[in-house]
Coordinates of C-alpha atoms in Angstrom, one line a residue:
M1 CA -0.2 28.3 -8.6
L2 CA 3.2 27.6 -8.2
E3 CA 4.8 30.2 -6.0
K4 CA 6.9 28.0 -3.6
I5 CA 9.3 25.2 -4.8
L6 CA 11.1 22.8 -2.7
L7 CA 13.8 21.0 -4.4
A8 CA 15.0 18.0 -2.1
D9 CA 18.8 17.8 -3.5
S10 CA 20.7 14.6 -2.5
G11 CA 23.7 16.0 -4.5
T12 CA 23.0 13.0 -7.2
G13 CA 20.2 12.7 -10.1
H14 CA 18.7 15.2 -12.4
S15 CA 16.6 17.2 -9.9
E16 CA 18.7 20.2 -10.1
E17 CA 18.3 20.0 -14.3
M18 CA 14.5 19.6 -13.7
L19 CA 14.3 22.6 -11.9
K20 CA 16.1 24.6 -14.4
A21 CA 13.7 23.3 -17.2
L22 CA 11.0 24.4 -15.0
M23 CA 12.2 27.9 -13.9
D24 CA 12.6 28.9 -17.7
L25 CA 8.9 28.9 -18.1
P26 CA 7.7 32.4 -17.8
S27 CA 4.9 31.4 -15.5
I28 CA 7.3 29.8 -12.8
Q29 CA 10.3 32.6 -13.1
K30 CA 8.7 34.5 -9.9
A31 CA 8.5 31.4 -7.7
A32 CA 10.5 31.4 -4.6
V33 CA 13.0 28.0 -4.2
T34 CA 14.0 26.3 -1.4
V35 CA 17.0 23.9 -1.9
L36 CA 17.1 21.2 1.0
H37 CA 19.7 18.8 1.7
V38 CA 19.3 16.3 4.6
V39 CA 22.2 14.7 6.8
S40 CA 21.4 11.4 8.5
P41 CA 22.4 11.1 12.0
Q42 CA 26.0 9.7 12.5
V43 CA 27.7 7.6 14.9
S44 CA 30.4 9.9 15.9
A45 CA 30.9 13.6 16.1
E46 CA 33.9 13.2 13.7
T47 CA 31.8 11.5 10.9
M48 CA 28.9 14.2 11.8
T49 CA 31.1 17.2 11.3
S50 CA 32.4 15.6 7.7
K51 CA 28.8 14.9 6.7
W52 CA 27.8 18.6 7.8
E53 CA 30.6 19.9 5.7
E54 CA 29.9 17.7 2.7
G55 CA 25.9 18.9 2.8
G56 CA 27.0 22.7 2.9
K57 CA 29.3 21.7 -0.2
V58 CA 26.1 20.0 -1.9
L59 CA 23.8 23.1 -1.2
A60 CA 26.7 25.5 -2.5
T61 CA 27.0 23.7 -5.6
A62 CA 23.4 23.4 -6.3
I63 CA 22.7 27.3 -5.8
Q64 CA 25.7 28.3 -7.9
S65 CA 24.4 25.7 -10.8
L66 CA 20.9 26.7 -10.4
Q67 CA 21.8 30.4 -11.1
L68 CA 18.6 31.7 -9.5
D69 CA 17.8 35.3 -8.5
P70 CA 19.5 35.2 -4.7
T71 CA 16.3 37.2 -3.5
K72 CA 13.9 34.1 -4.7
V73 CA 16.3 31.1 -3.4
S74 CA 17.3 29.8 0.1
A75 CA 19.0 27.1 1.4
I76 CA 18.2 24.6 4.3
L77 CA 20.7 21.9 5.6
R78 CA 19.1 19.7 8.2
Q79 CA 19.7 16.4 10.2
G80 CA 17.5 13.6 10.4
D81 CA 15.8 11.1 8.4
P82 CA 15.7 12.3 4.9
K83 CA 12.1 11.1 4.3
D84 CA 10.9 12.9 7.3
V85 CA 12.7 15.9 7.1
V86 CA 11.3 16.7 3.4
C87 CA 7.9 16.2 4.6
Q88 CA 8.3 18.4 7.7
V89 CA 10.3 21.0 5.4
A90 CA 7.2 21.0 3.1
E91 CA 5.0 21.7 5.6
E92 CA 7.1 24.9 6.9
I93 CA 7.5 26.6 3.9
D94 CA 4.0 25.5 2.6
A95 CA 5.6 24.4 -0.8
D96 CA 3.3 23.9 -3.7
L97 CA 5.6 21.6 -5.2
I98 CA 8.3 19.1 -4.2
I99 CA 10.9 18.0 -6.7
M100 CA 13.1 14.9 -6.0
G101 CA 15.3 12.5 -8.2
S102 CA 14.1 9.0 -8.2
R103 CA 15.7 5.8 -8.7
G104 CA 12.5 4.4 -10.5
L105 CA 12.2 1.2 -8.2
K106 CA 9.2 -0.8 -8.1
R107 CA 7.0 -1.0 -4.9
L108 CA 8.4 -3.7 -3.2
Q109 CA 11.9 -2.7 -4.0
S110 CA 11.3 1.1 -2.8
I111 CA 10.2 -0.5 0.9
L112 CA 13.1 -2.6 1.1
S113 CA 15.5 -0.3 -0.2
N114 CA 14.0 2.7 2.1
S115 CA 13.3 4.7 -0.9
V116 CA 13.0 8.4 0.2
S117 CA 10.9 9.5 -3.1
Q118 CA 8.3 6.7 -2.6
Y119 CA 7.8 7.6 1.4
V120 CA 7.4 11.1 0.5
F121 CA 5.2 10.7 -2.3
Q122 CA 3.0 8.4 0.1
L123 CA 3.1 10.6 3.2
S124 CA 2.8 13.9 1.4
S125 CA -0.3 15.5 0.4
R126 CA 1.7 17.9 -2.0
P127 CA 2.4 17.8 -5.8
M128 CA 5.3 16.0 -6.7
L129 CA 8.0 15.9 -9.5
L130 CA 10.0 12.9 -10.1
V131 CA 12.8 12.7 -11.9
K132 CA 14.3 9.2 -12.5
D133 CA 18.1 8.8 -12.6
D134 CA 18.1 7.3 -16.1
I135 CA 16.1 9.8 -18.1
Y136 CA 16.9 12.7 -20.1
V137 CA 15.8 16.1 -18.9
K138 CA 14.5 18.1 -21.8
K139 CA 13.4 22.0 -22.3
I140 CA 9.4 21.8 -21.4
N141 CA 7.4 22.0 -24.4
R142 CA 4.9 19.3 -24.7
I143 CA 2.9 18.5 -21.6
M144 CA 0.9 15.5 -21.3
V145 CA -1.9 15.2 -19.1
A146 CA -3.9 11.7 -18.3
I147 CA -7.5 12.6 -17.9
D148 CA -10.1 10.2 -16.1
G149 CA -12.7 12.9 -15.0
S150 CA -11.4 12.8 -11.6
D151 CA -10.8 16.0 -9.5
A152 CA -7.1 15.3 -9.4
A153 CA -7.0 15.1 -13.2
K154 CA -8.9 18.4 -13.5
Q155 CA -6.1 19.9 -11.1
C156 CA -3.6 18.3 -13.4
L157 CA -5.0 20.0 -16.3
R158 CA -5.3 23.5 -14.4
L159 CA -1.7 23.3 -13.7
A160 CA -0.7 22.1 -16.9
L161 CA -2.4 25.3 -18.6
F162 CA -0.6 27.4 -15.8
L163 CA 2.6 26.1 -17.1
L164 CA 1.9 26.3 -20.8
R165 CA 0.9 30.1 -20.3
D166 CA 3.2 32.2 -22.7
I167 CA 5.2 29.2 -23.8
K168 CA 5.7 30.0 -27.9
G169 CA 4.8 26.7 -29.5
G170 CA 3.9 24.8 -26.5
Q171 CA 1.8 21.9 -27.0
L172 CA -0.8 20.1 -24.6
I173 CA -1.6 16.5 -25.3
L174 CA -4.4 15.2 -23.2
A175 CA -5.0 11.3 -23.1
H176 CA -7.7 9.0 -21.7
V177 CA -7.5 5.3 -21.2
N178 CA -10.5 3.1 -21.5
K179 CA -9.4 0.3 -19.2
G180 CA -9.7 -2.8 -21.5
A181 CA -9.1 -6.5 -20.7
S182 CA -5.6 -7.7 -19.9
N183 CA -5.5 -9.7 -23.2
Q184 CA -6.7 -6.7 -25.2
S185 CA -4.5 -4.7 -27.6
S186 CA -4.5 -1.2 -27.4
T187 CA -6.7 0.9 -29.9
N188 CA -6.6 4.7 -30.5
M189 CA -9.8 6.6 -31.3
P190 CA -10.2 10.2 -32.0
G191 CA -10.4 12.2 -28.6
E192 CA -12.6 14.6 -29.6
K193 CA -15.3 11.7 -29.7
D194 CA -14.2 10.7 -25.9
P195 CA -16.9 12.0 -23.5
V196 CA -14.3 11.8 -20.9
L197 CA -12.3 14.3 -22.9
A198 CA -15.1 16.8 -23.9
E199 CA -14.7 18.7 -20.7
A200 CA -10.9 19.1 -20.6
I201 CA -10.5 20.0 -24.4
A202 CA -13.3 22.8 -23.8
E203 CA -11.3 24.2 -20.7
A204 CA -8.1 24.1 -23.0
K205 CA -9.5 26.1 -25.6
K206 CA -11.3 28.2 -23.5
Q207 CA -7.8 28.9 -22.2
G208 CA -6.5 29.7 -25.7
V209 CA -4.7 26.2 -26.0
Q210 CA -5.9 23.8 -28.9
P211 CA -4.9 20.6 -27.4
R212 CA -4.4 17.1 -29.2
A213 CA -6.7 14.5 -27.5
I214 CA -6.0 10.7 -27.6
S215 CA -8.4 8.1 -26.5
T216 CA -7.4 4.7 -26.4
T217 CA -8.4 1.2 -25.0
G218 CA -6.1 -1.1 -22.6
K219 CA -3.9 -1.1 -19.4
P220 CA -3.9 2.1 -18.2
G221 CA -0.4 2.6 -17.0
E222 CA 0.9 0.9 -20.1
E223 CA -1.1 2.8 -22.4
I224 CA 0.2 6.2 -20.6
C225 CA 3.5 5.4 -20.8
R226 CA 3.3 4.3 -24.3
I227 CA 1.3 7.6 -25.6
A228 CA 4.1 9.5 -23.7
E229 CA 6.9 8.1 -25.7
E230 CA 5.2 7.9 -28.9
N231 CA 4.7 11.7 -28.5
N232 CA 8.2 12.6 -27.2
V233 CA 6.4 14.1 -24.2
D234 CA 8.6 16.5 -22.0
L235 CA 6.6 16.5 -18.9
L236 CA 3.9 13.7 -18.1
M237 CA 1.2 14.9 -15.4
L238 CA -1.2 12.6 -13.8
G239 CA -3.6 13.0 -11.0
S240 CA -3.0 10.7 -7.7
P241 CA -5.6 11.1 -5.1
D242 CA -4.2 11.0 -1.3
R243 CA -5.8 7.9 0.3
R244 CA -3.7 7.7 3.3
P245 CA -5.5 6.1 6.2
S246 CA -6.7 9.3 8.3
I247 CA -5.8 7.5 11.4
A248 CA -2.3 6.8 10.3
K249 CA -1.2 9.6 8.4
S250 CA 2.3 9.1 9.7
F251 CA 2.8 5.6 8.6
V252 CA 3.1 4.4 5.0
D253 CA 0.2 2.5 3.7
L254 CA 1.8 -0.7 2.8
D255 CA -1.2 -2.2 1.2
R256 CA -1.5 0.4 -1.0
L257 CA 2.1 0.3 -1.8
L258 CA 1.9 -3.4 -2.6
G259 CA -1.6 -3.2 -4.5
S260 CA -2.2 -2.0 -8.0
S261 CA -1.5 1.9 -8.3
L262 CA -1.5 3.6 -11.4
S263 CA 0.9 6.3 -10.2
D264 CA 3.5 3.9 -9.1
Y265 CA 3.2 2.3 -12.3
V266 CA 3.9 5.4 -14.4
R267 CA 6.5 6.9 -11.9
V268 CA 8.6 3.5 -12.5
N269 CA 7.8 3.3 -16.0
A270 CA 7.6 6.4 -17.9
N271 CA 11.0 7.9 -19.9
C272 CA 10.3 11.4 -19.0
P273 CA 9.3 13.4 -15.6
V274 CA 6.4 12.9 -13.9
L275 CA 4.3 15.5 -11.9
L276 CA 1.8 13.7 -9.7
A277 CA -0.9 16.2 -8.5
R278 CA -2.5 15.2 -5.1
T279 CA -5.9 15.8 -4.0
V280 CA -7.5 14.5 -0.9
G281 CA -9.9 12.4 -1.3

């Protein structure tokens, strides 16, 4: 399911560590990796030359650090607006997954600071794995999937089962949050009794995985982050339908950015890497 991975490497953050952790999984080891670094346009030829040299060093350091099979990795150095170039290259190589670092800024902050990860997430229809600068990347063993019955959540589950394949001692946590009132405290219940989780549990067992199912009530974003933290999750997976305006695919949907978005809340507040699976809807 993941045959082509794009690592957008800025030279900072934990995106390289995340790719290393991912490539340790038996199901991913044959994937082809493209490491991309983008150089922003400069005002003078001298500055531009310097930036190109710096970019080349970033790529060389990343390739050396990753220690991947040379036949499975390629490097791309491009000039342009990073958020546009990342989307373009993802389309060019038909990436199955984009890995990016993220400062974990809230929506309005992301817009005002021209956040690359926020814009790529909004404009790309491809799955993204976001790694905040302030988290610790661990070996992937415990994967949590937020289940809500949507096609995007089902895609997350399929991907999680693919990643967990052949991981000795791998654990799958399925979580469903029944939206409660703003002043209602969270309450856990046996996941096996939650009809929304039943199909996901059955699918996991069919693949030979005995999941831990958690059903709770409260604010979805807060509960998902709480469950992930309490269960020491290594990777959190969340479905995020693509609702970009069909007449303005090249523009950021500011209404959605400023509105209430579960995926935005989780990517900002989760204490672990977050993989957002996309479906067009």
